[in-house]
Short mmCIF file of C-alpha atoms in Angstrom, two decimals:
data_model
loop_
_atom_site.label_atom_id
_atom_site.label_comp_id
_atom_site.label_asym_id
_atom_site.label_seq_id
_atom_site.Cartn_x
_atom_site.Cartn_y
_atom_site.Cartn_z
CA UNK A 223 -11.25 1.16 -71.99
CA UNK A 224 -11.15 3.02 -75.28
CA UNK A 225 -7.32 4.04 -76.82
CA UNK A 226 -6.56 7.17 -77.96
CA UNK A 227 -5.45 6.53 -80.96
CA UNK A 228 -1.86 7.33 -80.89
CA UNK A 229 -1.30 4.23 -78.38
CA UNK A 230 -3.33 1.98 -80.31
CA UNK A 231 -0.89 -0.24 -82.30
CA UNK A 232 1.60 -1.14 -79.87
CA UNK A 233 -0.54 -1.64 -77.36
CA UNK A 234 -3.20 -4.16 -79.27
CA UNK A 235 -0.37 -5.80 -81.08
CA UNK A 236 0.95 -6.83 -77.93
CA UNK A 237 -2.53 -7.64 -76.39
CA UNK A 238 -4.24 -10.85 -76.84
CA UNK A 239 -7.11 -11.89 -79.07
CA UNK A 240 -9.55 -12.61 -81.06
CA UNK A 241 -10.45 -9.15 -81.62
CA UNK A 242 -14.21 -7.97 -83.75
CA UNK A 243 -13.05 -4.82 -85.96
CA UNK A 244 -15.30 -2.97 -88.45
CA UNK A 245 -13.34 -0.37 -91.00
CA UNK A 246 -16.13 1.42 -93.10
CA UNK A 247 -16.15 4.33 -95.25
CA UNK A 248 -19.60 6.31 -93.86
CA UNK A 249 -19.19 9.50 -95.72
CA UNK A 250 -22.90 10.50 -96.11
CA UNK A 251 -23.98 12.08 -99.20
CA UNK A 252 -26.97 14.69 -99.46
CA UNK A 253 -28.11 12.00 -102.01
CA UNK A 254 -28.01 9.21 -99.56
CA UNK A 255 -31.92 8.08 -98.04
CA UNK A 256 -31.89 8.38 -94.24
CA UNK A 257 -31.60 4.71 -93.23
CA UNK A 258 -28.40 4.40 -95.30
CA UNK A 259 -26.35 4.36 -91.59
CA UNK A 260 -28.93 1.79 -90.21
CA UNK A 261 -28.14 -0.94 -93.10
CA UNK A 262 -24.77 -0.68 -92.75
CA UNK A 263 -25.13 -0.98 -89.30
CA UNK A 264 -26.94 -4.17 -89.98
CA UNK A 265 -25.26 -5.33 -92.50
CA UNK A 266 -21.97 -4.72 -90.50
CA UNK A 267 -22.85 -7.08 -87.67
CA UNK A 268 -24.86 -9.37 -89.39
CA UNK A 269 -21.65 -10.11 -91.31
CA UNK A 270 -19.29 -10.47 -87.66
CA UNK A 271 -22.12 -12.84 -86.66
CA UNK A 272 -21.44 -15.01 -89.29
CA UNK A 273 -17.90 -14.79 -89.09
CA UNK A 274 -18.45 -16.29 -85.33
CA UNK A 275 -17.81 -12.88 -83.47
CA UNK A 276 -19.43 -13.00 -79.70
CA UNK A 277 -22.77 -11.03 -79.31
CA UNK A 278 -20.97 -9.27 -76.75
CA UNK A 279 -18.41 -8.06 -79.54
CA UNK A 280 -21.65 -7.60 -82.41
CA UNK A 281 -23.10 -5.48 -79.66
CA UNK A 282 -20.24 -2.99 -78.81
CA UNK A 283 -19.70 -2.76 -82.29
CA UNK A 284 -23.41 -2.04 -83.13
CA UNK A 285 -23.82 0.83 -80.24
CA UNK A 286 -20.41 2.20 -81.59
CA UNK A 287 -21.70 2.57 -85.06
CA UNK A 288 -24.82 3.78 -84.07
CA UNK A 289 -23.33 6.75 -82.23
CA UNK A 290 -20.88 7.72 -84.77
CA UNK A 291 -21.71 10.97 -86.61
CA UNK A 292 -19.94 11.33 -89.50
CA UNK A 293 -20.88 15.02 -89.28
CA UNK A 294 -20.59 15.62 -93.15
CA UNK A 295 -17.88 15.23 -95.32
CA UNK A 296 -15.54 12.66 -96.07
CA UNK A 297 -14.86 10.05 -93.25
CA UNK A 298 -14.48 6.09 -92.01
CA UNK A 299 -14.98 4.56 -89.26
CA UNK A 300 -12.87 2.18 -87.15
CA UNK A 301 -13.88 0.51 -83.97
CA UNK A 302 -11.92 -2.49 -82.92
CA UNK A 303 -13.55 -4.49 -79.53
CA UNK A 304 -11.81 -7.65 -77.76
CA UNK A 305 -14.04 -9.43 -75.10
CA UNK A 306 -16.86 -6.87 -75.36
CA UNK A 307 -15.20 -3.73 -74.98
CA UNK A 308 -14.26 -1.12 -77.10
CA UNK A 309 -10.49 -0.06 -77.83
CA UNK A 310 -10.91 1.94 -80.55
CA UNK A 311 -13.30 4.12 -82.02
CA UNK A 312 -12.12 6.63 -84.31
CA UNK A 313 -13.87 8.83 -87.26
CA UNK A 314 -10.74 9.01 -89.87
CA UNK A 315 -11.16 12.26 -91.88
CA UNK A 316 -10.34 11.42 -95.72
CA UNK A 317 -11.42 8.26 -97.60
CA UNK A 318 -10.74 4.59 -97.14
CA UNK A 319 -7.36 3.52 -97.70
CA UNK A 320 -7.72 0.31 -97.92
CA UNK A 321 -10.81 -2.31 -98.94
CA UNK A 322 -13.35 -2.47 -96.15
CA UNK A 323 -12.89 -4.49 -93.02
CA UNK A 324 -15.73 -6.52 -91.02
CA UNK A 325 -13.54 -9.37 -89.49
CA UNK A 326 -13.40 -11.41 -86.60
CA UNK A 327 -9.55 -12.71 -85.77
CA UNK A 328 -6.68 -13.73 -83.56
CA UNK A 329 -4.67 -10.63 -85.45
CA UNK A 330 -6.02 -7.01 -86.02
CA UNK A 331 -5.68 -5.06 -89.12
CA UNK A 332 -4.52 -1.49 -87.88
CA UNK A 333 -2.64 -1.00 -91.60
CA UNK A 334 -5.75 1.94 -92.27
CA UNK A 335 -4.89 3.22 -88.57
CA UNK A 336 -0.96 3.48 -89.74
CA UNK A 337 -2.21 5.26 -93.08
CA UNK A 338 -4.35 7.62 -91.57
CA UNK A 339 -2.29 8.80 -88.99
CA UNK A 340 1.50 8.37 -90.51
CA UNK A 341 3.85 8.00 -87.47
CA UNK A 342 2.98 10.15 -84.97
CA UNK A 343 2.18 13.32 -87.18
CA UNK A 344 1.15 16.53 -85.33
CA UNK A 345 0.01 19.45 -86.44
CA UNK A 346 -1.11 23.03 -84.84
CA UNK A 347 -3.99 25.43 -85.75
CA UNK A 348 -3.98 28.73 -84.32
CA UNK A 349 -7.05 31.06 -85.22
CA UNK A 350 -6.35 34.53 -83.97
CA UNK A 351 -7.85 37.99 -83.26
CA UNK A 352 -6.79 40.96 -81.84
CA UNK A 353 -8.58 40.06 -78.35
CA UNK A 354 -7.34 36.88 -78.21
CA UNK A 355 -7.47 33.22 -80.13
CA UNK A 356 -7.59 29.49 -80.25
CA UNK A 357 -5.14 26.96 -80.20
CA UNK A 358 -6.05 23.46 -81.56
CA UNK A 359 -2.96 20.71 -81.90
CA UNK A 360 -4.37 17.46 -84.05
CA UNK A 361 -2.62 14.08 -84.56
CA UNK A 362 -3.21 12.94 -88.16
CA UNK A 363 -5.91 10.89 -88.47
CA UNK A 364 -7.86 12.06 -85.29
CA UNK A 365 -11.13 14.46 -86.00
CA UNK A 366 -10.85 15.70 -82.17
CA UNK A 367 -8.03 17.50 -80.97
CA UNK A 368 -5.44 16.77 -78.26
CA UNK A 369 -4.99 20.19 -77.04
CA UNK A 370 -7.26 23.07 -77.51
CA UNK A 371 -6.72 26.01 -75.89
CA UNK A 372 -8.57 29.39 -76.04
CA UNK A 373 -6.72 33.44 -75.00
CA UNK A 374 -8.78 35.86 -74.43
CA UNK A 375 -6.33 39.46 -73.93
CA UNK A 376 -8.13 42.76 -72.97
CA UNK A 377 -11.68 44.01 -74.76
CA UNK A 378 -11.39 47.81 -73.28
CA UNK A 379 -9.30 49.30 -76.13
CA UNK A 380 -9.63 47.27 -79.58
CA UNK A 381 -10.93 49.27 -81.92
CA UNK A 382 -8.90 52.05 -83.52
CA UNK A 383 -9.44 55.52 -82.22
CA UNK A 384 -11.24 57.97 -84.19
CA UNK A 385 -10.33 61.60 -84.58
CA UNK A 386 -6.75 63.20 -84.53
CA UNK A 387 -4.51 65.23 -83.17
CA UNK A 388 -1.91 63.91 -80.19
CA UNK A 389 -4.41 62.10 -77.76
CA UNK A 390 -5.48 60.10 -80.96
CA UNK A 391 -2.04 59.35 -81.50
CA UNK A 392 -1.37 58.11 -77.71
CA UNK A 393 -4.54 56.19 -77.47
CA UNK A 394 -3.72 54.56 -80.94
CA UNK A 395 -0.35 53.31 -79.57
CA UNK A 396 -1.87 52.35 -76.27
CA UNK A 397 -3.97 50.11 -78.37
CA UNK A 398 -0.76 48.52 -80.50
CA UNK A 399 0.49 48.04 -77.25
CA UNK A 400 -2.23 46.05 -75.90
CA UNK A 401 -2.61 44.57 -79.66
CA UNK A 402 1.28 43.08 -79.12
CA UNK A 403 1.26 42.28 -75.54
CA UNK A 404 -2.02 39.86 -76.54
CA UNK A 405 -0.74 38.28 -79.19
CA UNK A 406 2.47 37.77 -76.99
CA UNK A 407 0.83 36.00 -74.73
CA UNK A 408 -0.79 33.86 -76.97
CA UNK A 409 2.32 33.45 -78.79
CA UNK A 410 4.35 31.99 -75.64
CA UNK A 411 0.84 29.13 -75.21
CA UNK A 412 1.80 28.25 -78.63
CA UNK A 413 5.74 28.05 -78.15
CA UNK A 414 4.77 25.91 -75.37
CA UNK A 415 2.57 23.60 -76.79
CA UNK A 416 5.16 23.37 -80.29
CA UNK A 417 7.82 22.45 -77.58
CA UNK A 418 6.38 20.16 -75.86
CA UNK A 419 4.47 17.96 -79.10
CA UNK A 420 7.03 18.71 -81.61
CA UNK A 421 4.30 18.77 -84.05
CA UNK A 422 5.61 19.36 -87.57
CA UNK A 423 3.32 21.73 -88.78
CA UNK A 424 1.94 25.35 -87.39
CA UNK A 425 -0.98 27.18 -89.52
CA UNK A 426 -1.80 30.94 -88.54
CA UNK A 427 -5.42 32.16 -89.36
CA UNK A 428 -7.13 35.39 -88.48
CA UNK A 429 -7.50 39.06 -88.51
CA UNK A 430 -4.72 40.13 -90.84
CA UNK A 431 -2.95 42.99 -87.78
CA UNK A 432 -3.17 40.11 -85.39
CA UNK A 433 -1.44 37.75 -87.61
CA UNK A 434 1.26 39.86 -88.33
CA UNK A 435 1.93 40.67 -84.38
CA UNK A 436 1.90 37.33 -83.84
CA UNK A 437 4.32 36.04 -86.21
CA UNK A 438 6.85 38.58 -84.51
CA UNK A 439 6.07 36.92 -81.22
CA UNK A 440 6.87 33.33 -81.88
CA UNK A 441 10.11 31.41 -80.82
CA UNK A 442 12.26 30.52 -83.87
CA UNK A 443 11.15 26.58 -83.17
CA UNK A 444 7.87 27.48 -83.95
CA UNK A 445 8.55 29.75 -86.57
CA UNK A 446 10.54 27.19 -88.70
CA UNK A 447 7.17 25.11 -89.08
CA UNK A 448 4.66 27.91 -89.49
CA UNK A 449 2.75 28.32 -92.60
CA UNK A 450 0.00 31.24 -93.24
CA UNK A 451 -3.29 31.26 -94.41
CA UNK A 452 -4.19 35.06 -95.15
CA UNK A 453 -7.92 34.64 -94.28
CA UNK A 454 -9.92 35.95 -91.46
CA UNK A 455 -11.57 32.87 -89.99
CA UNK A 456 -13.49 35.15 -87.56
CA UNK A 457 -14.61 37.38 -89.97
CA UNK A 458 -18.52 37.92 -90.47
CA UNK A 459 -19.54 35.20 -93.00
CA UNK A 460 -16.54 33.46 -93.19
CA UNK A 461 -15.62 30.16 -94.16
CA UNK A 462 -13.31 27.79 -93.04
CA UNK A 463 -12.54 26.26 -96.43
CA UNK A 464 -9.55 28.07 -97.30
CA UNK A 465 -8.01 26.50 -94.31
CA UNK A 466 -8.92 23.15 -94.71
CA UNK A 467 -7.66 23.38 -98.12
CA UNK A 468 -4.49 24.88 -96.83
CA UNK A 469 -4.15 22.07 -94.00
CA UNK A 470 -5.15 19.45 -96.55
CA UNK A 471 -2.26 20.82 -99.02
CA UNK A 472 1.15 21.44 -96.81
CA UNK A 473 0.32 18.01 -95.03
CA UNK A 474 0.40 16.33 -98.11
CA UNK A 475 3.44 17.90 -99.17
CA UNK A 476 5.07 17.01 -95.58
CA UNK A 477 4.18 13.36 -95.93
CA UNK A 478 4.85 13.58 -99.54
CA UNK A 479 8.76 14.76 -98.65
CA UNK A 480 8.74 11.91 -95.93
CA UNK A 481 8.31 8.92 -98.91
CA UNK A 482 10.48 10.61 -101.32
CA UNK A 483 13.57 11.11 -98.75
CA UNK A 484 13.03 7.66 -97.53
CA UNK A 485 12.91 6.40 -101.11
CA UNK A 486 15.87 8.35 -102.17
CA UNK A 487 17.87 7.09 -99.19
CA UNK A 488 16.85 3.81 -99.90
CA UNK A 489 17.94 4.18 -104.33
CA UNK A 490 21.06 5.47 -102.86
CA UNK A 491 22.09 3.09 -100.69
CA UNK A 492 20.53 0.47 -103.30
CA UNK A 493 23.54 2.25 -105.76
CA UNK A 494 26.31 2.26 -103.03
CA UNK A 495 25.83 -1.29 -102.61
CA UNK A 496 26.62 -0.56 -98.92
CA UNK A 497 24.00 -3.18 -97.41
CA UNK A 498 22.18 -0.11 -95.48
CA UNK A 499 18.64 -1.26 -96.75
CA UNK A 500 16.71 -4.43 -97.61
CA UNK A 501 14.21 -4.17 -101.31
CA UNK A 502 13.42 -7.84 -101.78
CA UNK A 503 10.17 -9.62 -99.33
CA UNK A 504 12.58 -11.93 -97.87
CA UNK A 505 14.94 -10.07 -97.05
CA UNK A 506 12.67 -7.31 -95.07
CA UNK A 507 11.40 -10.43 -92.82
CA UNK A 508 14.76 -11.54 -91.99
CA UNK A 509 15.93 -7.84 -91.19
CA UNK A 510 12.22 -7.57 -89.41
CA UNK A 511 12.87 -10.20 -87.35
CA UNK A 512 16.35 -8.97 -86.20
CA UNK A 513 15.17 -5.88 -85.20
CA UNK A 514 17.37 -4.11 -87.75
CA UNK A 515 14.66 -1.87 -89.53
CA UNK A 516 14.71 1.77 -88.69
CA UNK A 517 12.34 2.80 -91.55
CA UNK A 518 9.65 0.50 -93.40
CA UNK A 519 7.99 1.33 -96.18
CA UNK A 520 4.83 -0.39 -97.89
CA UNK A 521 3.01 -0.68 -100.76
CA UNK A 522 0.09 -1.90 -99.12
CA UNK A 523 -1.86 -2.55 -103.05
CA UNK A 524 1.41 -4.70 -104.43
CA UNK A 525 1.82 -6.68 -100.97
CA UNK A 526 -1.92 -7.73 -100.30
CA UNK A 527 -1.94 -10.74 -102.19
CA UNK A 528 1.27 -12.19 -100.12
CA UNK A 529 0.81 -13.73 -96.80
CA UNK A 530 3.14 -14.15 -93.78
CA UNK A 531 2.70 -15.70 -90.46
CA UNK A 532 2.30 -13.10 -87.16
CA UNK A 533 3.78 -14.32 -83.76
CA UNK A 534 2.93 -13.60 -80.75
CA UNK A 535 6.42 -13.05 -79.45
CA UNK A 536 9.68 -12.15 -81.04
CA UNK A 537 10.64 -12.37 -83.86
CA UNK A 538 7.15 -11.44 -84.42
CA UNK A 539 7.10 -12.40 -88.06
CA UNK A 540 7.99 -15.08 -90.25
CA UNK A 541 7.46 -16.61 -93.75
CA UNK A 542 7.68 -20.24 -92.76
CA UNK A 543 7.03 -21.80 -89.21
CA UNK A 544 10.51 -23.28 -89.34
CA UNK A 545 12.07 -19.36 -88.90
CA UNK A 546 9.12 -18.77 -86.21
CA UNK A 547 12.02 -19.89 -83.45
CA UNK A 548 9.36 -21.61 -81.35
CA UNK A 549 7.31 -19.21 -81.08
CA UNK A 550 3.65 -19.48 -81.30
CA UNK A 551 1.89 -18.67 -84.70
CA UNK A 552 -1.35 -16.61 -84.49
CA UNK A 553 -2.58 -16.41 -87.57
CA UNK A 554 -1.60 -16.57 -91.43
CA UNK A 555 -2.37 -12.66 -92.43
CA UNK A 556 -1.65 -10.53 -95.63
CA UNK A 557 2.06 -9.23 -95.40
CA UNK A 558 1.00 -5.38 -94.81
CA UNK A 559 -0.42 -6.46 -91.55
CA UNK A 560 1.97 -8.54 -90.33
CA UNK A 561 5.02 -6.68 -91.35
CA UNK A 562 3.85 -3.48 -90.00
CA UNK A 563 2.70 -4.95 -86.74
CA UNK A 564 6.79 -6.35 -86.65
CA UNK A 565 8.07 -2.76 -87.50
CA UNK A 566 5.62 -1.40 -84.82
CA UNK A 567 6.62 -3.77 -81.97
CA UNK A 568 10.33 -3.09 -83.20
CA UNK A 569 10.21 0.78 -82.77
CA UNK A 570 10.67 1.14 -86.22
CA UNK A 571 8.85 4.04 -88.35
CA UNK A 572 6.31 2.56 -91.21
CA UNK A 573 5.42 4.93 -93.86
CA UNK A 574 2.86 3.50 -96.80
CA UNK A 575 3.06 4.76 -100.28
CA UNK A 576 0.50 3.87 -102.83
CA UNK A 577 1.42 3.41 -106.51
CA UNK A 578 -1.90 3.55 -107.57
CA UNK A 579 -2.55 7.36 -106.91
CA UNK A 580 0.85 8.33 -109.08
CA UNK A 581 -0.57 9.84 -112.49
CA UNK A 582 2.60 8.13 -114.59
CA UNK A 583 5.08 6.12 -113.49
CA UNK A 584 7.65 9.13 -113.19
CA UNK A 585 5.60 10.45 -110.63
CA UNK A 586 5.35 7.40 -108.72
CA UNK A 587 6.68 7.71 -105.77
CA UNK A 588 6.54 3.84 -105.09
CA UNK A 589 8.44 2.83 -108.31
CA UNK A 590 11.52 2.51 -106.11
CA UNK A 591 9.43 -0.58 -104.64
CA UNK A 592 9.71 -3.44 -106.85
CA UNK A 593 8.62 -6.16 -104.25
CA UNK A 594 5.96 -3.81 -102.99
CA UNK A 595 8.40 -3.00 -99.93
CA UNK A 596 11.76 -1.97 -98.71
CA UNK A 597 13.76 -0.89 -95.23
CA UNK A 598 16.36 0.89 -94.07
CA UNK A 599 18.24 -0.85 -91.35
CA UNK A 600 19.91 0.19 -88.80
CA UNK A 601 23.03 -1.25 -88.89
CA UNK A 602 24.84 -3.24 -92.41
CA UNK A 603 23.95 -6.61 -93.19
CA UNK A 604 26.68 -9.07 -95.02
CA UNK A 605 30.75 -8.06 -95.14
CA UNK A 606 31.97 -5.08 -94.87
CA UNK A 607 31.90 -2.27 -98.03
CA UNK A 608 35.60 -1.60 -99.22
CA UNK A 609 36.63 1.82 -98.43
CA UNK A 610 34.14 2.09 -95.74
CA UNK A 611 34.65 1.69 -91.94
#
């Protein structure tokens, strides 16, 4: 049974394999000749065949790809089957993260599902006009969207009353009224659905009256998330590009904020000298395989060319079979997968940071990552820090 994708990597890294995955950018370009999905269909499975993948596997993975639709625009594609069957299939708006994967192996490589959909980032869309609107909630990563919810408030009295004199005046604030009382409604669906997902972003679009009603309706939860885009999305001829452009800038600068204060909590505990965080390879196995991370971070470009072994049980990771503590070794695997399958199946938050988008080195946010990696633990290692309890 397929995943959704925000249970995917704890519940694969604690399933059995071998496991068939394909990872494939398949933007299409106006440019590209029709047949372009068809040969990389083909050349997709024609390269798990050889890798000794079961034609039951080739042929999930085949049907998968060939009912994909990238639908325009930039996207890859994931699909990941075990014994035939399909756990994941997922279109991942953006482009590839990571080099492409067509692999058959005891240990999957979910490292582009953890960079495409950072923790468990959620995010709400909320297109509104005075008659109503639509509520969309997305997890990062995912082109469909967990909730979506359409309001539709009364039709009889939206349009502004012409003429004057009192009864204009009455009918006009009848028509407010029923203005505020629909975009109250709609605002108490979205308090609901902010409540209940905690997603960390809210974006308002719409008929500029609406929007304004409907900012004075929301709970102060949702409020302290909401951002603006002052574009009618409904409007006659409209585009949507000014809010994908929107989305596609304050989620960067979320997830941005995320590395930095991670990195800056990691520099300053680095200058304390308290032993609140781990910066050398070593040292985040060892803490790893105690359990002790809280947050992992990864340079997935400096770390590819190490390798570590994956477990199947705990500790879950080691960098020699003698620290495996008898338990079985899967597979030898390049240290972004198997350290953030440990920090996964450890409850610990992995964010990835790449130092090869910084422009200069000052604005590179992975410069704090010498090794290619560092974590904060959750409790000290070594003796205890004088003047410190």
């Amino acid at each position: 049974m397929t995943l959704e994708t925000a249970a995917v990597p704890a519940a694969v890294y604690r399933a059995s394999g071998p496991w068939s995955q394909v990872y494939l950018d398949v933007s299409v370009d106006t440019a590209d000749p029709p047949q372009v999905n068809e040969e990389r269909r083909i050349s997709a499975t024609d390269r798990l065949a050889a890798a000794g993948a079961p034609q039951a596997d080739i042929d999930a993975v085949a049907e998968a790809m060939a009912t994909a639709d990238p639908a325009g625009g930039e996207r890859c594609l994931f699909v990941l089957v075990h014994d035939g069957e399909v756990v994941v299939q997922t279109l991942l708006p953006g482009r590839a993260t990571e080099p492409e994967i067509v692999a058959y192996q005891p240990v999957p490589d979910l490292v582009p599902l953890l960079e495409h959909r950072p923790g468990d980032f959620a995010h709400v869309v909320v297109e509104t006009s005075r008659d109503g609107g639509e509520i969309r909630l997305y997890r990062l990563g995912d082109t469909e969207p967990v909730v979506d919810e359409a309001q539709q408030g009364r039709t009889d009295t939206l349009h502004k009353i012409k003429g004057g004199g009192w009864r204009h005046d009455r009918l006009q604030n009848h028509t407010e009224e029923i203005w505020r009382r629909t975009q109250a409604e709609l605002a108490t669906t979205i308090d609901r659905v902010v409540h209940e997902h905690r997603p960390r972003l809210l974006t308002i679009a719409g008929d500029i009256r609406a929007r304004q009603l409907l900012e004075g309706e929301l709970s102060a939860e949702s409020r302290a998330i909401l951002t603006v885009v002052p574009v009618d999305t409904h409007a006659d001829g409209a585009s949507s590009e000014a809010l994908d452009e929107h989305l596609d800038s304050e989620i960067a600068r979320i997830l941005a904020d995320d590395k930095k204060a991670v990195l800056d909590l990691v520099a300053l505990h680095e200058g304390r000298g308290d032993n609140r965080v781990e910066s050398t390879l070593g040292g985040v196995v060892h803490a790893l395989a105690s359990a002790q991370v809280d947050t992992l971070v990864i340079d997935a470009e400096r770390l590819r060319e190490h390798e570590l072994l994956a477990l199947a049980t705990e500790p879950w990771v080691a960098a020699a079979p003698e620290d495996s503590l008898g338990a079985e070794v899967l597979d030898r695997v390049p240290a972004p997968i198997a350290l953030s399958r440990a920090a996964v199946l450890t409850d610990a938050t992995v964010l990835f940071t790449d130092s090869r988008e910084a422009p200069d080195a000052q604005d590179d946010v992975s410069g704090s990552l010498p090794s290619g990696v560092a974590a904060v633990l959750r409790w000290r290692t070594g003796p205890p820090v004088p003047g410190e309890e």
